[in-house]
mmCIF file with all atom_site columns, N, CA and C in Angstrom:
data_model
loop_
_atom_site.group_PDB
_atom_site.id
_atom_site.type_symbol
_atom_site.label_atom_id
_atom_site.label_alt_id
_atom_site.label_comp_id
_atom_site.label_asym_id
_atom_site.label_entity_id
_atom_site.label_seq_id
_atom_site.pdbx_PDB_ins_code
_atom_site.Cartn_x
_atom_site.Cartn_y
_atom_site.Cartn_z
_atom_site.occupancy
_atom_site.B_iso_or_equiv
_atom_site.pdbx_formal_charge
_atom_site.auth_seq_id
_atom_site.auth_comp_id
_atom_site.auth_asym_id
_atom_site.auth_atom_id
_atom_site.pdbx_PDB_model_num
ATOM 1   N N  . MET A 1 1  ? 0.835  -1.174 0.000   1.00 51.00 ? 1  MET A N  1
ATOM 2   C CA . MET A 1 1  ? 0.000  0.000  0.000   1.00 51.00 ? 1  MET A CA 1
ATOM 3   C C  . MET A 1 1  ? 0.888  1.248  0.000   1.00 51.00 ? 1  MET A C  1
ATOM 4   N N  . ALA A 1 2  ? 0.644  2.150  -0.902  1.00 57.00 ? 2  ALA A N  1
ATOM 5   C CA . ALA A 1 2  ? 1.425  3.378  -1.012  1.00 57.00 ? 2  ALA A CA 1
ATOM 6   C C  . ALA A 1 2  ? 1.024  4.363  0.075   1.00 57.00 ? 2  ALA A C  1
ATOM 7   N N  . ARG A 1 3  ? 2.006  5.130  0.503   1.00 65.00 ? 3  ARG A N  1
ATOM 8   C CA . ARG A 1 3  ? 1.741  6.180  1.487   1.00 65.00 ? 3  ARG A CA 1
ATOM 9   C C  . ARG A 1 3  ? 1.973  7.525  0.835   1.00 65.00 ? 3  ARG A C  1
ATOM 10  N N  . LYS A 1 4  ? 1.178  8.486  1.183   1.00 70.00 ? 4  LYS A N  1
ATOM 11  C CA . LYS A 1 4  ? 1.334  9.825  0.642   1.00 70.00 ? 4  LYS A CA 1
ATOM 12  C C  . LYS A 1 4  ? 2.436  10.564 1.397   1.00 70.00 ? 4  LYS A C  1
ATOM 13  N N  . ILE A 1 5  ? 3.193  11.371 0.667   1.00 70.00 ? 5  ILE A N  1
ATOM 14  C CA . ILE A 1 5  ? 4.223  12.198 1.267   1.00 70.00 ? 5  ILE A CA 1
ATOM 15  C C  . ILE A 1 5  ? 3.573  13.498 1.708   1.00 70.00 ? 5  ILE A C  1
ATOM 16  N N  . VAL A 1 6  ? 3.644  13.773 2.998   1.00 77.00 ? 6  VAL A N  1
ATOM 17  C CA . VAL A 1 6  ? 3.091  15.005 3.547   1.00 77.00 ? 6  VAL A CA 1
ATOM 18  C C  . VAL A 1 6  ? 4.254  15.837 4.062   1.00 77.00 ? 6  VAL A C  1
ATOM 19  N N  . ILE A 1 7  ? 4.430  17.010 3.483   1.00 80.00 ? 7  ILE A N  1
ATOM 20  C CA . ILE A 1 7  ? 5.532  17.875 3.887   1.00 80.00 ? 7  ILE A CA 1
ATOM 21  C C  . ILE A 1 7  ? 5.046  18.801 4.989   1.00 80.00 ? 7  ILE A C  1
ATOM 22  N N  . THR A 1 8  ? 5.686  18.663 6.155   1.00 85.00 ? 8  THR A N  1
ATOM 23  C CA . THR A 1 8  ? 5.368  19.511 7.298   1.00 85.00 ? 8  THR A CA 1
ATOM 24  C C  . THR A 1 8  ? 6.653  20.159 7.790   1.00 85.00 ? 8  THR A C  1
ATOM 25  N N  . SER A 1 9  ? 6.523  21.119 8.674   1.00 84.00 ? 9  SER A N  1
ATOM 26  C CA . SER A 1 9  ? 7.709  21.785 9.208   1.00 84.00 ? 9  SER A CA 1
ATOM 27  C C  . SER A 1 9  ? 8.591  20.804 9.981   1.00 84.00 ? 9  SER A C  1
ATOM 28  N N  . GLU A 1 10 ? 8.007  19.750 10.526  1.00 83.00 ? 10 GLU A N  1
ATOM 29  C CA . GLU A 1 10 ? 8.775  18.769 11.289  1.00 83.00 ? 10 GLU A CA 1
ATOM 30  C C  . GLU A 1 10 ? 9.633  17.862 10.405  1.00 83.00 ? 10 GLU A C  1
ATOM 31  N N  . ASN A 1 11 ? 9.189  17.564 9.190   1.00 84.00 ? 11 ASN A N  1
ATOM 32  C CA . ASN A 1 11 ? 9.940  16.617 8.367   1.00 84.00 ? 11 ASN A CA 1
ATOM 33  C C  . ASN A 1 11 ? 10.636 17.246 7.168   1.00 84.00 ? 11 ASN A C  1
ATOM 34  N N  . VAL A 1 12 ? 10.612 18.563 7.040   1.00 86.00 ? 12 VAL A N  1
ATOM 35  C CA . VAL A 1 12 ? 11.217 19.195 5.872   1.00 86.00 ? 12 VAL A CA 1
ATOM 36  C C  . VAL A 1 12 ? 12.730 18.944 5.821   1.00 86.00 ? 12 VAL A C  1
ATOM 37  N N  . ALA A 1 13 ? 13.418 18.947 6.952   1.00 87.00 ? 13 ALA A N  1
ATOM 38  C CA . ALA A 1 13 ? 14.860 18.688 6.968   1.00 87.00 ? 13 ALA A CA 1
ATOM 39  C C  . ALA A 1 13 ? 15.150 17.256 6.519   1.00 87.00 ? 13 ALA A C  1
ATOM 40  N N  . PHE A 1 14 ? 14.335 16.310 6.972   1.00 85.00 ? 14 PHE A N  1
ATOM 41  C CA . PHE A 1 14 ? 14.495 14.914 6.566   1.00 85.00 ? 14 PHE A CA 1
ATOM 42  C C  . PHE A 1 14 ? 14.309 14.761 5.060   1.00 85.00 ? 14 PHE A C  1
ATOM 43  N N  . LEU A 1 15 ? 13.269 15.383 4.513   1.00 83.00 ? 15 LEU A N  1
ATOM 44  C CA . LEU A 1 15 ? 13.007 15.288 3.079   1.00 83.00 ? 15 LEU A CA 1
ATOM 45  C C  . LEU A 1 15 ? 14.114 15.943 2.257   1.00 83.00 ? 15 LEU A C  1
ATOM 46  N N  . LYS A 1 16 ? 14.675 17.039 2.750   1.00 87.00 ? 16 LYS A N  1
ATOM 47  C CA . LYS A 1 16 ? 15.799 17.680 2.055   1.00 87.00 ? 16 LYS A CA 1
ATOM 48  C C  . LYS A 1 16 ? 17.005 16.745 2.025   1.00 87.00 ? 16 LYS A C  1
ATOM 49  N N  . LYS A 1 17 ? 17.274 16.067 3.137   1.00 89.00 ? 17 LYS A N  1
ATOM 50  C CA . LYS A 1 17 ? 18.407 15.137 3.202   1.00 89.00 ? 17 LYS A CA 1
ATOM 51  C C  . LYS A 1 17 ? 18.197 13.968 2.241   1.00 89.00 ? 17 LYS A C  1
ATOM 52  N N  . ILE A 1 18 ? 16.998 13.422 2.192   1.00 84.00 ? 18 ILE A N  1
ATOM 53  C CA . ILE A 1 18 ? 16.691 12.331 1.269   1.00 84.00 ? 18 ILE A CA 1
ATOM 54  C C  . ILE A 1 18 ? 16.875 12.796 -0.170  1.00 84.00 ? 18 ILE A C  1
ATOM 55  N N  . SER A 1 19 ? 16.435 14.012 -0.467  1.00 84.00 ? 19 SER A N  1
ATOM 56  C CA . SER A 1 19 ? 16.595 14.563 -1.816  1.00 84.00 ? 19 SER A CA 1
ATOM 57  C C  . SER A 1 19 ? 18.066 14.678 -2.181  1.00 84.00 ? 19 SER A C  1
ATOM 58  N N  . GLU A 1 20 ? 18.884 15.160 -1.237  1.00 90.00 ? 20 GLU A N  1
ATOM 59  C CA . GLU A 1 20 ? 20.317 15.301 -1.485  1.00 90.00 ? 20 GLU A CA 1
ATOM 60  C C  . GLU A 1 20 ? 20.973 13.946 -1.733  1.00 90.00 ? 20 GLU A C  1
ATOM 61  N N  . LEU A 1 21 ? 20.666 12.976 -0.903  1.00 89.00 ? 21 LEU A N  1
ATOM 62  C CA . LEU A 1 21 ? 21.291 11.660 -1.014  1.00 89.00 ? 21 LEU A CA 1
ATOM 63  C C  . LEU A 1 21 ? 20.846 10.890 -2.251  1.00 89.00 ? 21 LEU A C  1
ATOM 64  N N  . SER A 1 22 ? 19.588 11.044 -2.628  1.00 83.00 ? 22 SER A N  1
ATOM 65  C CA . SER A 1 22 ? 19.051 10.271 -3.745  1.00 83.00 ? 22 SER A CA 1
ATOM 66  C C  . SER A 1 22 ? 19.140 10.995 -5.080  1.00 83.00 ? 22 SER A C  1
ATOM 67  N N  . ASP A 1 23 ? 19.416 12.295 -5.033  1.00 83.00 ? 23 ASP A N  1
ATOM 68  C CA . ASP A 1 23 ? 19.442 13.133 -6.234  1.00 83.00 ? 23 ASP A CA 1
ATOM 69  C C  . ASP A 1 23 ? 18.100 13.080 -6.961  1.00 83.00 ? 23 ASP A C  1
ATOM 70  N N  . GLN A 1 24 ? 17.023 12.978 -6.184  1.00 79.00 ? 24 GLN A N  1
ATOM 71  C CA . GLN A 1 24 ? 15.659 12.970 -6.707  1.00 79.00 ? 24 GLN A CA 1
ATOM 72  C C  . GLN A 1 24 ? 14.895 14.146 -6.121  1.00 79.00 ? 24 GLN A C  1
ATOM 73  N N  . VAL A 1 25 ? 13.911 14.622 -6.838  1.00 80.00 ? 25 VAL A N  1
ATOM 74  C CA . VAL A 1 25 ? 13.055 15.692 -6.341  1.00 80.00 ? 25 VAL A CA 1
ATOM 75  C C  . VAL A 1 25 ? 11.850 15.031 -5.679  1.00 80.00 ? 25 VAL A C  1
ATOM 76  N N  . ILE A 1 26 ? 11.844 15.021 -4.368  1.00 76.00 ? 26 ILE A N  1
ATOM 77  C CA . ILE A 1 26 ? 10.812 14.321 -3.609  1.00 76.00 ? 26 ILE A CA 1
ATOM 78  C C  . ILE A 1 26 ? 9.420  14.838 -3.937  1.00 76.00 ? 26 ILE A C  1
ATOM 79  N N  . THR A 1 27 ? 9.285  16.130 -4.125  1.00 75.00 ? 27 THR A N  1
ATOM 80  C CA . THR A 1 27 ? 7.964  16.705 -4.381  1.00 75.00 ? 27 THR A CA 1
ATOM 81  C C  . THR A 1 27 ? 7.418  16.346 -5.754  1.00 75.00 ? 27 THR A C  1
ATOM 82  N N  . ARG A 1 28 ? 8.238  15.762 -6.620  1.00 77.00 ? 28 ARG A N  1
ATOM 83  C CA . ARG A 1 28 ? 7.769  15.334 -7.941  1.00 77.00 ? 28 ARG A CA 1
ATOM 84  C C  . ARG A 1 28 ? 7.298  13.888 -7.943  1.00 77.00 ? 28 ARG A C  1
ATOM 85  N N  . CYS A 1 29 ? 7.315  13.256 -6.797  1.00 72.00 ? 29 CYS A N  1
ATOM 86  C CA . CYS A 1 29 ? 6.883  11.862 -6.680  1.00 72.00 ? 29 CYS A CA 1
ATOM 87  C C  . CYS A 1 29 ? 5.433  11.716 -7.128  1.00 72.00 ? 29 CYS A C  1
ATOM 88  N N  . ASP A 1 30 ? 5.175  10.738 -7.998  1.00 70.00 ? 30 ASP A N  1
ATOM 89  C CA . ASP A 1 30 ? 3.795  10.510 -8.439  1.00 70.00 ? 30 ASP A CA 1
ATOM 90  C C  . ASP A 1 30 ? 3.101  9.455  -7.573  1.00 70.00 ? 30 ASP A C  1
ATOM 91  N N  . GLN A 1 31 ? 3.775  9.047  -6.496  1.00 66.00 ? 31 GLN A N  1
ATOM 92  C CA . GLN A 1 31 ? 3.231  8.149  -5.491  1.00 66.00 ? 31 GLN A CA 1
ATOM 93  C C  . GLN A 1 31 ? 2.719  6.840  -6.081  1.00 66.00 ? 31 GLN A C  1
ATOM 94  N N  . CYS A 1 32 ? 3.549  6.221  -6.912  1.00 72.00 ? 32 CYS A N  1
ATOM 95  C CA . CYS A 1 32 ? 3.174  4.960  -7.543  1.00 72.00 ? 32 CYS A CA 1
ATOM 96  C C  . CYS A 1 32 ? 3.284  3.779  -6.576  1.00 72.00 ? 32 CYS A C  1
ATOM 97  N N  . GLY A 1 33 ? 4.027  3.976  -5.473  1.00 67.00 ? 33 GLY A N  1
ATOM 98  C CA . GLY A 1 33 ? 4.145  2.925  -4.477  1.00 67.00 ? 33 GLY A CA 1
ATOM 99  C C  . GLY A 1 33 ? 5.227  1.908  -4.765  1.00 67.00 ? 33 GLY A C  1
ATOM 100 N N  . THR A 1 34 ? 6.124  2.189  -5.711  1.00 68.00 ? 34 THR A N  1
ATOM 101 C CA . THR A 1 34 ? 7.170  1.227  -6.055  1.00 68.00 ? 34 THR A CA 1
ATOM 102 C C  . THR A 1 34 ? 8.557  1.693  -5.640  1.00 68.00 ? 34 THR A C  1
ATOM 103 N N  . CYS A 1 35 ? 8.645  2.533  -4.657  1.00 66.00 ? 35 CYS A N  1
ATOM 104 C CA . CYS A 1 35 ? 9.927  3.120  -4.236  1.00 66.00 ? 35 CYS A CA 1
ATOM 105 C C  . CYS A 1 35 ? 11.017 2.052  -4.086  1.00 66.00 ? 35 CYS A C  1
ATOM 106 N N  . SER A 1 36 ? 11.703 1.790  -5.165  1.00 64.00 ? 36 SER A N  1
ATOM 107 C CA . SER A 1 36 ? 12.731 0.755  -5.170  1.00 64.00 ? 36 SER A CA 1
ATOM 108 C C  . SER A 1 36 ? 14.069 1.301  -5.638  1.00 64.00 ? 36 SER A C  1
ATOM 109 N N  . GLY A 1 37 ? 14.281 2.581  -5.482  1.00 61.00 ? 37 GLY A N  1
ATOM 110 C CA . GLY A 1 37 ? 15.556 3.163  -5.861  1.00 61.00 ? 37 GLY A CA 1
ATOM 111 C C  . GLY A 1 37 ? 15.494 3.986  -7.125  1.00 61.00 ? 37 GLY A C  1
ATOM 112 N N  . SER A 1 38 ? 14.471 3.852  -7.882  1.00 63.00 ? 38 SER A N  1
ATOM 113 C CA . SER A 1 38 ? 14.332 4.684  -9.079  1.00 63.00 ? 38 SER A CA 1
ATOM 114 C C  . SER A 1 38 ? 12.859 4.840  -9.422  1.00 63.00 ? 38 SER A C  1
ATOM 115 N N  . CYS A 1 39 ? 12.563 5.987  -9.992  1.00 63.00 ? 39 CYS A N  1
ATOM 116 C CA . CYS A 1 39 ? 11.173 6.238  -10.389 1.00 63.00 ? 39 CYS A CA 1
ATOM 117 C C  . CYS A 1 39 ? 10.915 5.661  -11.776 1.00 63.00 ? 39 CYS A C  1
ATOM 118 N N  . PRO A 1 40 ? 9.679  5.228  -11.989 1.00 58.00 ? 40 PRO A N  1
ATOM 119 C CA . PRO A 1 40 ? 9.347  4.665  -13.304 1.00 58.00 ? 40 PRO A CA 1
ATOM 120 C C  . PRO A 1 40 ? 9.326  5.729  -14.395 1.00 58.00 ? 40 PRO A C  1
#
């Protein structure tokens, strides 16, 4: 089951770090639920 990404003031630093490490734009996620290291 896919989970929606909710950006809040509490998790913005975490999401920025994930974006830096993965070189992906988290906010562009289409929430397909297959987070396996690359977007389709």
